[in-house]
């Protein structure tokens, strides 16, 4: 005799019917979220509010802050160094978000479609790990190694150019104001490329292979399959990568600190490093707090936009609900 779930429930509860209220279920879930919410409040929200409060004062780190209201923010509008640092951030977005995303898409598709099929999945995994290696290196270590490579006198790059007969191309890659920013951008492309590659290869795993097989039978080449199947199918991953890498570009600090310290002449200064020097070198704590507050609000806004785009892409992929 088959015992239904309702009968089993009545036997266990002694014949009394106990309904689980949805609100009680939500409250039980909230208990599990409480530790994370408290940690977020203590580590993120409270420090941000304190920083925003300090940004409304004039303070040198000692003594009592003097209330100045929005004076620091009005000063930022007229600060040429502040505007230049954000202009440099746009270059970093290109180096750490746009270029790695584009290159990562092509490389992931090539490793997945060509290398994986012709040389085996182990070879593709090995190459993927090689591309991802810069992501696991400490920023300080990677920066020091690249400073050796790009050194003007005995750097590996200049020595290589001399050996191959291109000695006239030797440059002071990190000391020339016209080249320093582009040199840092090149280093950041190398550092950032592995992350999009890994994410996109994971996204390609969930694409239905029959789509590629049908396209091949119809005579579609690799580029057409890439444009009409790969890109639309991994659109959510593209939004995740663009959002994550753009945020990383806006708050980049370690590489600039190790390679150039914002120089030469402010040619590689970015908002995070500008805020650092304003805080600790110029001891203009209120002004430095205003810089970091503006940067935080901008990053938060971009995060919300990226999450919204990702949600739309996922909803479009799932199709209309019945």
PDB file of C-alpha atoms in Angstrom:
ATOM      1  CA  UNK A   1       0.000   0.000   0.000  1.00  0.00           C
ATOM      2  CA  UNK A   2       1.429   3.324  -1.025  1.00  0.00           C
ATOM      3  CA  UNK A   3       1.707   5.930   1.700  1.00  0.00           C
ATOM      4  CA  UNK A   4       1.342   9.464   0.437  1.00  0.00           C
ATOM      5  CA  UNK A   5       3.431  12.334   1.658  1.00  0.00           C
ATOM      6  CA  UNK A   6       0.403  13.896   3.362  1.00  0.00           C
ATOM      7  CA  UNK A   7      -0.388  10.653   5.238  1.00  0.00           C
ATOM      8  CA  UNK A   8       3.223  10.243   6.312  1.00  0.00           C
ATOM      9  CA  UNK A   9       3.225  13.820   7.541  1.00  0.00           C
ATOM     10  CA  UNK A  10       0.029  13.233   9.562  1.00  0.00           C
ATOM     11  CA  UNK A  11       1.531  10.106  11.161  1.00  0.00           C
ATOM     12  CA  UNK A  12       4.678  11.936  12.183  1.00  0.00           C
ATOM     13  CA  UNK A  13       2.811  14.926  13.575  1.00  0.00           C
ATOM     14  CA  UNK A  14       0.181  12.857  15.312  1.00  0.00           C
ATOM     15  CA  UNK A  15      -2.588  13.633  12.864  1.00  0.00           C
ATOM     16  CA  UNK A  16      -2.203  17.389  13.215  1.00  0.00           C
ATOM     17  CA  UNK A  17      -1.736  19.343   9.999  1.00  0.00           C
ATOM     18  CA  UNK A  18       1.221  21.730  10.172  1.00  0.00           C
ATOM     19  CA  UNK A  19       1.533  24.086   7.247  1.00  0.00           C
ATOM     20  CA  UNK A  20       4.847  25.763   6.587  1.00  0.00           C
ATOM     21  CA  UNK A  21       4.199  29.443   6.158  1.00  0.00           C
ATOM     22  CA  UNK A  22       6.200  31.115   3.353  1.00  0.00           C
ATOM     23  CA  UNK A  23       7.080  34.048   5.587  1.00  0.00           C
ATOM     24  CA  UNK A  24       8.530  31.699   8.209  1.00  0.00           C
ATOM     25  CA  UNK A  25      10.645  30.072   5.502  1.00  0.00           C
ATOM     26  CA  UNK A  26      11.960  33.448   4.350  1.00  0.00           C
ATOM     27  CA  UNK A  27      12.788  34.367   7.944  1.00  0.00           C
ATOM     28  CA  UNK A  28      14.819  31.173   8.342  1.00  0.00           C
ATOM     29  CA  UNK A  29      16.772  32.037   5.196  1.00  0.00           C
ATOM     30  CA  UNK A  30      17.398  35.516   6.565  1.00  0.00           C
ATOM     31  CA  UNK A  31      19.168  33.996   9.575  1.00  0.00           C
ATOM     32  CA  UNK A  32      21.737  32.408   7.271  1.00  0.00           C
ATOM     33  CA  UNK A  33      22.264  35.736   5.483  1.00  0.00           C
ATOM     34  CA  UNK A  34      22.674  37.683   8.718  1.00  0.00           C
ATOM     35  CA  UNK A  35      26.433  36.980   9.298  1.00  0.00           C
ATOM     36  CA  UNK A  36      27.305  38.031   5.763  1.00  0.00           C
ATOM     37  CA  UNK A  37      25.122  41.123   6.041  1.00  0.00           C
ATOM     38  CA  UNK A  38      26.795  42.128   9.316  1.00  0.00           C
ATOM     39  CA  UNK A  39      30.254  41.598   7.812  1.00  0.00           C
ATOM     40  CA  UNK A  40      29.303  43.668   4.759  1.00  0.00           C
ATOM     41  CA  UNK A  41      27.993  46.401   7.042  1.00  0.00           C
ATOM     42  CA  UNK A  42      31.161  46.453   9.149  1.00  0.00           C
ATOM     43  CA  UNK A  43      33.707  46.119   6.346  1.00  0.00           C
ATOM     44  CA  UNK A  44      32.064  48.069   3.501  1.00  0.00           C
ATOM     45  CA  UNK A  45      29.154  50.290   4.497  1.00  0.00           C
ATOM     46  CA  UNK A  46      30.492  51.796   7.732  1.00  0.00           C
ATOM     47  CA  UNK A  47      33.999  52.596   6.342  1.00  0.00           C
ATOM     48  CA  UNK A  48      32.434  54.124   3.225  1.00  0.00           C
ATOM     49  CA  UNK A  49      30.147  56.354   5.298  1.00  0.00           C
ATOM     50  CA  UNK A  50      33.067  57.379   7.517  1.00  0.00           C
ATOM     51  CA  UNK A  51      35.163  58.162   4.432  1.00  0.00           C
ATOM     52  CA  UNK A  52      32.302  60.184   2.948  1.00  0.00           C
ATOM     53  CA  UNK A  53      32.054  62.100   6.226  1.00  0.00           C
ATOM     54  CA  UNK A  54      35.793  62.850   6.242  1.00  0.00           C
ATOM     55  CA  UNK A  55      35.526  64.086   2.638  1.00  0.00           C
ATOM     56  CA  UNK A  56      33.324  66.928   3.911  1.00  0.00           C
ATOM     57  CA  UNK A  57      36.086  68.241   6.143  1.00  0.00           C
ATOM     58  CA  UNK A  58      39.554  69.741   5.969  1.00  0.00           C
ATOM     59  CA  UNK A  59      41.862  67.503   7.951  1.00  0.00           C
ATOM     60  CA  UNK A  60      45.563  66.701   7.960  1.00  0.00           C
ATOM     61  CA  UNK A  61      45.325  63.481   9.937  1.00  0.00           C
ATOM     62  CA  UNK A  62      45.966  65.038  13.352  1.00  0.00           C
ATOM     63  CA  UNK A  63      43.877  67.339  15.439  1.00  0.00           C
ATOM     64  CA  UNK A  64      40.202  67.983  14.885  1.00  0.00           C
ATOM     65  CA  UNK A  65      38.715  68.038  11.366  1.00  0.00           C
ATOM     66  CA  UNK A  66      37.238  71.337  10.210  1.00  0.00           C
ATOM     67  CA  UNK A  67      33.850  71.100   8.495  1.00  0.00           C
ATOM     68  CA  UNK A  68      33.958  72.465   4.932  1.00  0.00           C
ATOM     69  CA  UNK A  69      30.875  70.893   3.359  1.00  0.00           C
ATOM     70  CA  UNK A  70      31.208  70.289  -0.382  1.00  0.00           C
ATOM     71  CA  UNK A  71      34.339  72.409  -0.744  1.00  0.00           C
ATOM     72  CA  UNK A  72      36.545  69.410  -1.538  1.00  0.00           C
ATOM     73  CA  UNK A  73      34.177  68.264  -4.292  1.00  0.00           C
ATOM     74  CA  UNK A  74      34.032  71.749  -5.799  1.00  0.00           C
ATOM     75  CA  UNK A  75      37.828  71.804  -5.761  1.00  0.00           C
ATOM     76  CA  UNK A  76      37.901  68.479  -7.625  1.00  0.00           C
ATOM     77  CA  UNK A  77      35.998  70.029 -10.527  1.00  0.00           C
ATOM     78  CA  UNK A  78      38.829  72.530 -11.033  1.00  0.00           C
ATOM     79  CA  UNK A  79      41.679  70.103 -10.329  1.00  0.00           C
ATOM     80  CA  UNK A  80      43.507  69.353 -13.573  1.00  0.00           C
ATOM     81  CA  UNK A  81      45.469  66.496 -11.975  1.00  0.00           C
ATOM     82  CA  UNK A  82      42.207  64.854 -10.900  1.00  0.00           C
ATOM     83  CA  UNK A  83      40.772  65.072 -14.421  1.00  0.00           C
ATOM     84  CA  UNK A  84      43.991  63.711 -15.908  1.00  0.00           C
ATOM     85  CA  UNK A  85      43.946  60.757 -13.535  1.00  0.00           C
ATOM     86  CA  UNK A  86      40.441  59.819 -14.720  1.00  0.00           C
ATOM     87  CA  UNK A  87      41.525  60.238 -18.330  1.00  0.00           C
ATOM     88  CA  UNK A  88      44.325  57.758 -17.634  1.00  0.00           C
ATOM     89  CA  UNK A  89      41.703  55.436 -16.128  1.00  0.00           C
ATOM     90  CA  UNK A  90      39.973  55.339 -19.506  1.00  0.00           C
ATOM     91  CA  UNK A  91      43.220  54.046 -21.010  1.00  0.00           C
ATOM     92  CA  UNK A  92      43.360  51.439 -18.255  1.00  0.00           C
ATOM     93  CA  UNK A  93      39.798  50.372 -19.067  1.00  0.00           C
ATOM     94  CA  UNK A  94      40.930  49.773 -22.640  1.00  0.00           C
ATOM     95  CA  UNK A  95      43.985  47.820 -21.457  1.00  0.00           C
ATOM     96  CA  UNK A  96      42.268  45.794 -18.722  1.00  0.00           C
ATOM     97  CA  UNK A  97      38.718  45.380 -20.042  1.00  0.00           C
ATOM     98  CA  UNK A  98      38.265  46.027 -23.761  1.00  0.00           C
ATOM     99  CA  UNK A  99      41.430  44.424 -25.148  1.00  0.00           C
ATOM    100  CA  UNK A 100      41.522  41.391 -22.796  1.00  0.00           C
ATOM    101  CA  UNK A 101      37.830  40.720 -23.480  1.00  0.00           C
ATOM    102  CA  UNK A 102      38.281  40.839 -27.259  1.00  0.00           C
ATOM    103  CA  UNK A 103      41.500  38.808 -27.215  1.00  0.00           C
ATOM    104  CA  UNK A 104      40.105  36.402 -24.623  1.00  0.00           C
ATOM    105  CA  UNK A 105      37.057  35.705 -26.791  1.00  0.00           C
ATOM    106  CA  UNK A 106      39.152  34.840 -29.835  1.00  0.00           C
ATOM    107  CA  UNK A 107      41.693  32.792 -27.866  1.00  0.00           C
ATOM    108  CA  UNK A 108      39.014  30.899 -25.936  1.00  0.00           C
ATOM    109  CA  UNK A 109      37.174  30.011 -29.142  1.00  0.00           C
ATOM    110  CA  UNK A 110      40.450  28.956 -30.794  1.00  0.00           C
ATOM    111  CA  UNK A 111      41.487  26.778 -27.838  1.00  0.00           C
ATOM    112  CA  UNK A 112      38.031  25.258 -27.549  1.00  0.00           C
ATOM    113  CA  UNK A 113      37.324  24.702 -31.255  1.00  0.00           C
ATOM    114  CA  UNK A 114      40.753  24.036 -32.730  1.00  0.00           C
ATOM    115  CA  UNK A 115      43.324  23.097 -30.086  1.00  0.00           C
ATOM    116  CA  UNK A 116      40.913  21.004 -28.009  1.00  0.00           C
ATOM    117  CA  UNK A 117      39.682  19.021 -31.018  1.00  0.00           C
ATOM    118  CA  UNK A 118      42.990  18.507 -32.804  1.00  0.00           C
ATOM    119  CA  UNK A 119      45.499  18.315 -29.931  1.00  0.00           C
ATOM    120  CA  UNK A 120      43.355  17.128 -27.048  1.00  0.00           C
ATOM    121  CA  UNK A 121      41.733  18.732 -24.035  1.00  0.00           C
ATOM    122  CA  UNK A 122      44.914  18.419 -21.957  1.00  0.00           C
ATOM    123  CA  UNK A 123      46.847  20.629 -24.353  1.00  0.00           C
ATOM    124  CA  UNK A 124      44.049  23.199 -24.310  1.00  0.00           C
ATOM    125  CA  UNK A 125      43.983  23.093 -20.503  1.00  0.00           C
ATOM    126  CA  UNK A 126      47.768  23.558 -20.341  1.00  0.00           C
ATOM    127  CA  UNK A 127      47.653  26.596 -22.617  1.00  0.00           C
ATOM    128  CA  UNK A 128      44.738  27.995 -20.632  1.00  0.00           C
ATOM    129  CA  UNK A 129      46.776  27.647 -17.435  1.00  0.00           C
ATOM    130  CA  UNK A 130      49.729  29.422 -19.057  1.00  0.00           C
ATOM    131  CA  UNK A 131      47.530  32.379 -20.005  1.00  0.00           C
ATOM    132  CA  UNK A 132      46.031  32.456 -16.508  1.00  0.00           C
ATOM    133  CA  UNK A 133      49.385  32.338 -14.700  1.00  0.00           C
ATOM    134  CA  UNK A 134      49.830  36.163 -14.502  1.00  0.00           C
ATOM    135  CA  UNK A 135      46.529  36.342 -12.583  1.00  0.00           C
ATOM    136  CA  UNK A 136      47.920  34.278  -9.708  1.00  0.00           C
ATOM    137  CA  UNK A 137      51.238  36.131  -9.502  1.00  0.00           C
ATOM    138  CA  UNK A 138      51.423  38.834  -6.822  1.00  0.00           C
ATOM    139  CA  UNK A 139      51.163  42.276  -8.379  1.00  0.00           C
ATOM    140  CA  UNK A 140      54.422  43.354  -6.760  1.00  0.00           C
ATOM    141  CA  UNK A 141      56.303  40.377  -8.234  1.00  0.00           C
ATOM    142  CA  UNK A 142      54.880  40.918 -11.726  1.00  0.00           C
ATOM    143  CA  UNK A 143      55.627  44.646 -11.524  1.00  0.00           C
ATOM    144  CA  UNK A 144      59.238  44.127 -10.456  1.00  0.00           C
ATOM    145  CA  UNK A 145      59.840  41.583 -13.228  1.00  0.00           C
ATOM    146  CA  UNK A 146      58.394  43.924 -15.848  1.00  0.00           C
ATOM    147  CA  UNK A 147      60.429  46.833 -14.500  1.00  0.00           C
ATOM    148  CA  UNK A 148      63.528  44.710 -15.164  1.00  0.00           C
ATOM    149  CA  UNK A 149      62.309  43.856 -18.659  1.00  0.00           C
ATOM    150  CA  UNK A 150      61.543  47.489 -19.505  1.00  0.00           C
ATOM    151  CA  UNK A 151      64.636  49.004 -17.866  1.00  0.00           C
ATOM    152  CA  UNK A 152      66.256  51.623 -20.151  1.00  0.00           C
ATOM    153  CA  UNK A 153      69.900  50.501 -19.899  1.00  0.00           C
ATOM    154  CA  UNK A 154      70.090  46.742 -19.442  1.00  0.00           C
ATOM    155  CA  UNK A 155      66.450  45.740 -19.744  1.00  0.00           C
ATOM    156  CA  UNK A 156      65.603  42.538 -21.587  1.00  0.00           C
ATOM    157  CA  UNK A 157      63.445  44.285 -24.178  1.00  0.00           C
ATOM    158  CA  UNK A 158      66.079  46.847 -25.158  1.00  0.00           C
ATOM    159  CA  UNK A 159      68.770  44.153 -25.216  1.00  0.00           C
ATOM    160  CA  UNK A 160      66.611  42.014 -27.488  1.00  0.00           C
ATOM    161  CA  UNK A 161      66.094  44.943 -29.858  1.00  0.00           C
ATOM    162  CA  UNK A 162      69.855  45.534 -29.950  1.00  0.00           C
ATOM    163  CA  UNK A 163      70.640  41.870 -30.657  1.00  0.00           C
ATOM    164  CA  UNK A 164      68.189  41.651 -33.565  1.00  0.00           C
ATOM    165  CA  UNK A 165      69.552  44.831 -35.132  1.00  0.00           C
ATOM    166  CA  UNK A 166      66.796  47.208 -34.013  1.00  0.00           C
ATOM    167  CA  UNK A 167      68.883  49.167 -31.541  1.00  0.00           C
ATOM    168  CA  UNK A 168      67.420  52.440 -32.776  1.00  0.00           C
ATOM    169  CA  UNK A 169      64.066  51.341 -31.339  1.00  0.00           C
ATOM    170  CA  UNK A 170      65.424  51.169 -27.794  1.00  0.00           C
ATOM    171  CA  UNK A 171      63.446  53.416 -25.452  1.00  0.00           C
ATOM    172  CA  UNK A 172      63.088  54.421 -21.844  1.00  0.00           C
ATOM    173  CA  UNK A 173      59.756  52.613 -21.732  1.00  0.00           C
ATOM    174  CA  UNK A 174      58.739  53.644 -18.224  1.00  0.00           C
ATOM    175  CA  UNK A 175      60.638  56.931 -18.017  1.00  0.00           C
ATOM    176  CA  UNK A 176      59.393  58.645 -21.161  1.00  0.00           C
ATOM    177  CA  UNK A 177      56.156  60.598 -20.498  1.00  0.00           C
ATOM    178  CA  UNK A 178      54.960  59.782 -24.030  1.00  0.00           C
ATOM    179  CA  UNK A 179      55.503  56.020 -23.625  1.00  0.00           C
ATOM    180  CA  UNK A 180      55.027  55.268 -19.934  1.00  0.00           C
ATOM    181  CA  UNK A 181      51.233  54.993 -20.002  1.00  0.00           C
ATOM    182  CA  UNK A 182      51.271  52.710 -23.050  1.00  0.00           C
ATOM    183  CA  UNK A 183      53.956  50.550 -21.440  1.00  0.00           C
ATOM    184  CA  UNK A 184      51.853  50.126 -18.309  1.00  0.00           C
ATOM    185  CA  UNK A 185      48.853  49.334 -20.516  1.00  0.00           C
ATOM    186  CA  UNK A 186      50.826  46.585 -22.249  1.00  0.00           C
ATOM    187  CA  UNK A 187      51.755  45.051 -18.907  1.00  0.00           C
ATOM    188  CA  UNK A 188      48.130  45.152 -17.751  1.00  0.00           C
ATOM    189  CA  UNK A 189      46.914  43.418 -20.919  1.00  0.00           C
ATOM    190  CA  UNK A 190      49.360  40.621 -20.138  1.00  0.00           C
ATOM    191  CA  UNK A 191      48.171  40.459 -16.522  1.00  0.00           C
ATOM    192  CA  UNK A 192      44.449  40.581 -17.270  1.00  0.00           C
ATOM    193  CA  UNK A 193      44.148  38.335 -20.333  1.00  0.00           C
ATOM    194  CA  UNK A 194      43.877  35.044 -18.436  1.00  0.00           C
ATOM    195  CA  UNK A 195      40.700  35.917 -16.559  1.00  0.00           C
ATOM    196  CA  UNK A 196      38.455  36.460 -19.624  1.00  0.00           C
ATOM    197  CA  UNK A 197      39.978  33.414 -21.294  1.00  0.00           C
ATOM    198  CA  UNK A 198      39.073  31.103 -18.400  1.00  0.00           C
ATOM    199  CA  UNK A 199      35.556  32.519 -18.049  1.00  0.00           C
ATOM    200  CA  UNK A 200      34.833  32.265 -21.775  1.00  0.00           C
ATOM    201  CA  UNK A 201      36.140  28.707 -22.027  1.00  0.00           C
ATOM    202  CA  UNK A 202      33.855  27.763 -19.135  1.00  0.00           C
ATOM    203  CA  UNK A 203      30.966  29.439 -20.963  1.00  0.00           C
ATOM    204  CA  UNK A 204      31.699  27.550 -24.155  1.00  0.00           C
ATOM    205  CA  UNK A 205      31.291  24.266 -22.283  1.00  0.00           C
ATOM    206  CA  UNK A 206      27.540  24.890 -21.958  1.00  0.00           C
ATOM    207  CA  UNK A 207      26.963  25.700 -25.651  1.00  0.00           C
ATOM    208  CA  UNK A 208      25.118  22.901 -27.450  1.00  0.00           C
ATOM    209  CA  UNK A 209      27.628  21.183 -29.793  1.00  0.00           C
ATOM    210  CA  UNK A 210      24.808  20.460 -32.242  1.00  0.00           C
ATOM    211  CA  UNK A 211      24.696  24.164 -33.083  1.00  0.00           C
ATOM    212  CA  UNK A 212      28.287  24.022 -34.335  1.00  0.00           C
ATOM    213  CA  UNK A 213      27.693  20.756 -36.166  1.00  0.00           C
ATOM    214  CA  UNK A 214      24.648  22.168 -37.948  1.00  0.00           C
ATOM    215  CA  UNK A 215      26.585  25.302 -38.900  1.00  0.00           C
ATOM    216  CA  UNK A 216      29.459  23.201 -40.278  1.00  0.00           C
ATOM    217  CA  UNK A 217      27.039  21.138 -42.365  1.00  0.00           C
ATOM    218  CA  UNK A 218      25.668  24.389 -43.782  1.00  0.00           C
ATOM    219  CA  UNK A 219      29.191  25.399 -44.801  1.00  0.00           C
ATOM    220  CA  UNK A 220      29.785  28.079 -42.157  1.00  0.00           C
ATOM    221  CA  UNK A 221      33.454  28.833 -41.538  1.00  0.00           C
ATOM    222  CA  UNK A 222      35.125  29.366 -38.175  1.00  0.00           C
ATOM    223  CA  UNK A 223      34.577  33.119 -38.096  1.00  0.00           C
ATOM    224  CA  UNK A 224      30.891  32.808 -39.003  1.00  0.00           C
ATOM    225  CA  UNK A 225      30.375  30.192 -36.291  1.00  0.00           C
ATOM    226  CA  UNK A 226      32.203  32.457 -33.856  1.00  0.00           C
ATOM    227  CA  UNK A 227      30.087  35.512 -34.760  1.00  0.00           C
ATOM    228  CA  UNK A 228      26.674  33.838 -35.004  1.00  0.00           C
ATOM    229  CA  UNK A 229      26.904  31.072 -32.382  1.00  0.00           C
ATOM    230  CA  UNK A 230      29.706  31.703 -29.895  1.00  0.00           C
ATOM    231  CA  UNK A 231      29.108  35.393 -29.226  1.00  0.00           C
ATOM    232  CA  UNK A 232      25.322  35.201 -28.731  1.00  0.00           C
ATOM    233  CA  UNK A 233      25.540  32.059 -26.579  1.00  0.00           C
ATOM    234  CA  UNK A 234      28.081  33.438 -24.084  1.00  0.00           C
ATOM    235  CA  UNK A 235      26.663  36.955 -23.851  1.00  0.00           C
ATOM    236  CA  UNK A 236      26.118  36.695 -20.049  1.00  0.00           C
ATOM    237  CA  UNK A 237      29.784  35.788 -19.572  1.00  0.00           C
ATOM    238  CA  UNK A 238      30.821  38.751 -21.714  1.00  0.00           C
ATOM    239  CA  UNK A 239      28.905  41.138 -19.462  1.00  0.00           C
ATOM    240  CA  UNK A 240      30.416  39.546 -16.353  1.00  0.00           C
ATOM    241  CA  UNK A 241      33.945  39.910 -17.722  1.00  0.00           C
ATOM    242  CA  UNK A 242      33.440  43.492 -18.904  1.00  0.00           C
ATOM    243  CA  UNK A 243      31.969  44.543 -15.566  1.00  0.00           C
ATOM    244  CA  UNK A 244      34.618  42.795 -13.488  1.00  0.00           C
ATOM    245  CA  UNK A 245      37.556  44.005 -15.588  1.00  0.00           C
ATOM    246  CA  UNK A 246      36.263  47.585 -15.806  1.00  0.00           C
ATOM    247  CA  UNK A 247      36.011  47.739 -12.030  1.00  0.00           C
ATOM    248  CA  UNK A 248      39.537  46.321 -11.748  1.00  0.00           C
ATOM    249  CA  UNK A 249      40.782  48.968 -14.206  1.00  0.00           C
ATOM    250  CA  UNK A 250      39.182  51.832 -12.294  1.00  0.00           C
ATOM    251  CA  UNK A 251      40.707  50.775  -8.978  1.00  0.00           C
ATOM    252  CA  UNK A 252      44.105  49.655 -10.287  1.00  0.00           C
ATOM    253  CA  UNK A 253      46.854  50.651  -7.892  1.00  0.00           C
ATOM    254  CA  UNK A 254      49.547  48.033  -7.346  1.00  0.00           C
ATOM    255  CA  UNK A 255      50.922  47.942 -10.878  1.00  0.00           C
ATOM    256  CA  UNK A 256      51.144  51.739 -11.111  1.00  0.00           C
ATOM    257  CA  UNK A 257      52.796  51.945  -7.705  1.00  0.00           C
ATOM    258  CA  UNK A 258      55.441  49.343  -8.525  1.00  0.00           C
ATOM    259  CA  UNK A 259      56.165  50.330 -12.126  1.00  0.00           C
ATOM    260  CA  UNK A 260      56.018  54.131 -12.246  1.00  0.00           C
ATOM    261  CA  UNK A 261      54.610  55.582  -8.996  1.00  0.00           C
ATOM    262  CA  UNK A 262      52.316  57.691 -11.143  1.00  0.00           C
ATOM    263  CA  UNK A 263      55.180  59.224 -13.108  1.00  0.00           C
ATOM    264  CA  UNK A 264      56.967  60.464 -14.968  1.00  0.00           C
ATOM    265  CA  UNK A 265      55.392  63.838 -14.341  1.00  0.00           C
ATOM    266  CA  UNK A 266      51.993  62.320 -13.580  1.00  0.00           C
ATOM    267  CA  UNK A 267      51.821  60.568 -16.967  1.00  0.00           C
ATOM    268  CA  UNK A 268      50.508  57.343 -15.390  1.00  0.00           C
ATOM    269  CA  UNK A 269      48.641  58.779 -12.414  1.00  0.00           C
ATOM    270  CA  UNK A 270      45.247  57.146 -11.779  1.00  0.00           C
ATOM    271  CA  UNK A 271      42.530  58.062  -9.229  1.00  0.00           C
ATOM    272  CA  UNK A 272      43.433  55.350  -6.715  1.00  0.00           C
ATOM    273  CA  UNK A 273      47.110  56.350  -6.701  1.00  0.00           C
ATOM    274  CA  UNK A 274      46.190  60.050  -6.698  1.00  0.00           C
ATOM    275  CA  UNK A 275      44.037  59.457  -3.618  1.00  0.00           C
ATOM    276  CA  UNK A 276      46.881  57.528  -1.955  1.00  0.00           C
ATOM    277  CA  UNK A 277      49.444  60.279  -2.478  1.00  0.00           C
ATOM    278  CA  UNK A 278      46.953  62.945  -1.387  1.00  0.00           C
ATOM    279  CA  UNK A 279      46.270  61.018   1.809  1.00  0.00           C
ATOM    280  CA  UNK A 280      49.749  59.956   2.865  1.00  0.00           C
ATOM    281  CA  UNK A 281      52.230  62.234   1.103  1.00  0.00           C
ATOM    282  CA  UNK A 282      50.369  65.541   1.036  1.00  0.00           C
ATOM    283  CA  UNK A 283      48.375  64.705   4.212  1.00  0.00           C
ATOM    284  CA  UNK A 284      45.265  66.279   2.710  1.00  0.00           C
ATOM    285  CA  UNK A 285      43.009  63.627   4.220  1.00  0.00           C
ATOM    286  CA  UNK A 286      39.680  65.289   3.443  1.00  0.00           C
ATOM    287  CA  UNK A 287      40.610  65.901  -0.178  1.00  0.00           C
ATOM    288  CA  UNK A 288      41.906  62.355  -0.595  1.00  0.00           C
ATOM    289  CA  UNK A 289      38.678  61.022   0.917  1.00  0.00           C
ATOM    290  CA  UNK A 290      36.681  63.033  -1.641  1.00  0.00           C
ATOM    291  CA  UNK A 291      38.676  61.440  -4.481  1.00  0.00           C
ATOM    292  CA  UNK A 292      38.095  57.917  -3.162  1.00  0.00           C
ATOM    293  CA  UNK A 293      34.389  58.645  -2.555  1.00  0.00           C
ATOM    294  CA  UNK A 294      33.873  59.756  -6.158  1.00  0.00           C
ATOM    295  CA  UNK A 295      35.727  56.667  -7.373  1.00  0.00           C
ATOM    296  CA  UNK A 296      33.640  54.371  -5.151  1.00  0.00           C
ATOM    297  CA  UNK A 297      30.340  55.855  -6.339  1.00  0.00           C
ATOM    298  CA  UNK A 298      31.440  55.490  -9.965  1.00  0.00           C
ATOM    299  CA  UNK A 299      32.419  51.841  -9.437  1.00  0.00           C
ATOM    300  CA  UNK A 300      29.120  51.127  -7.690  1.00  0.00           C
ATOM    301  CA  UNK A 301      27.141  52.680 -10.551  1.00  0.00           C
ATOM    302  CA  UNK A 302      29.046  50.644 -13.136  1.00  0.00           C
ATOM    303  CA  UNK A 303      28.505  47.480 -11.096  1.00  0.00           C
ATOM    304  CA  UNK A 304      24.751  48.037 -11.042  1.00  0.00           C
ATOM    305  CA  UNK A 305      24.692  48.685 -14.791  1.00  0.00           C
ATOM    306  CA  UNK A 306      26.761  45.551 -15.444  1.00  0.00           C
ATOM    307  CA  UNK A 307      24.491  43.409 -13.258  1.00  0.00           C
ATOM    308  CA  UNK A 308      21.441  44.779 -15.029  1.00  0.00           C
ATOM    309  CA  UNK A 309      22.882  43.965 -18.456  1.00  0.00           C
ATOM    310  CA  UNK A 310      23.857  40.482 -17.286  1.00  0.00           C
ATOM    311  CA  UNK A 311      20.350  39.830 -15.980  1.00  0.00           C
ATOM    312  CA  UNK A 312      18.809  40.951 -19.267  1.00  0.00           C
ATOM    313  CA  UNK A 313      21.161  38.708 -21.225  1.00  0.00           C
ATOM    314  CA  UNK A 314      20.317  35.694 -19.044  1.00  0.00           C
ATOM    315  CA  UNK A 315      16.576  36.382 -19.351  1.00  0.00           C
ATOM    316  CA  UNK A 316      16.848  36.703 -23.121  1.00  0.00           C
ATOM    317  CA  UNK A 317      18.762  33.414 -23.308  1.00  0.00           C
ATOM    318  CA  UNK A 318      16.126  31.584 -21.257  1.00  0.00           C
ATOM    319  CA  UNK A 319      13.349  32.991 -23.421  1.00  0.00           C
ATOM    320  CA  UNK A 320       9.870  34.091 -22.392  1.00  0.00           C
ATOM    321  CA  UNK A 321       8.410  32.270 -19.446  1.00  0.00           C
ATOM    322  CA  UNK A 322       5.202  30.266 -20.030  1.00  0.00           C
TER     323      UNK A 322
END
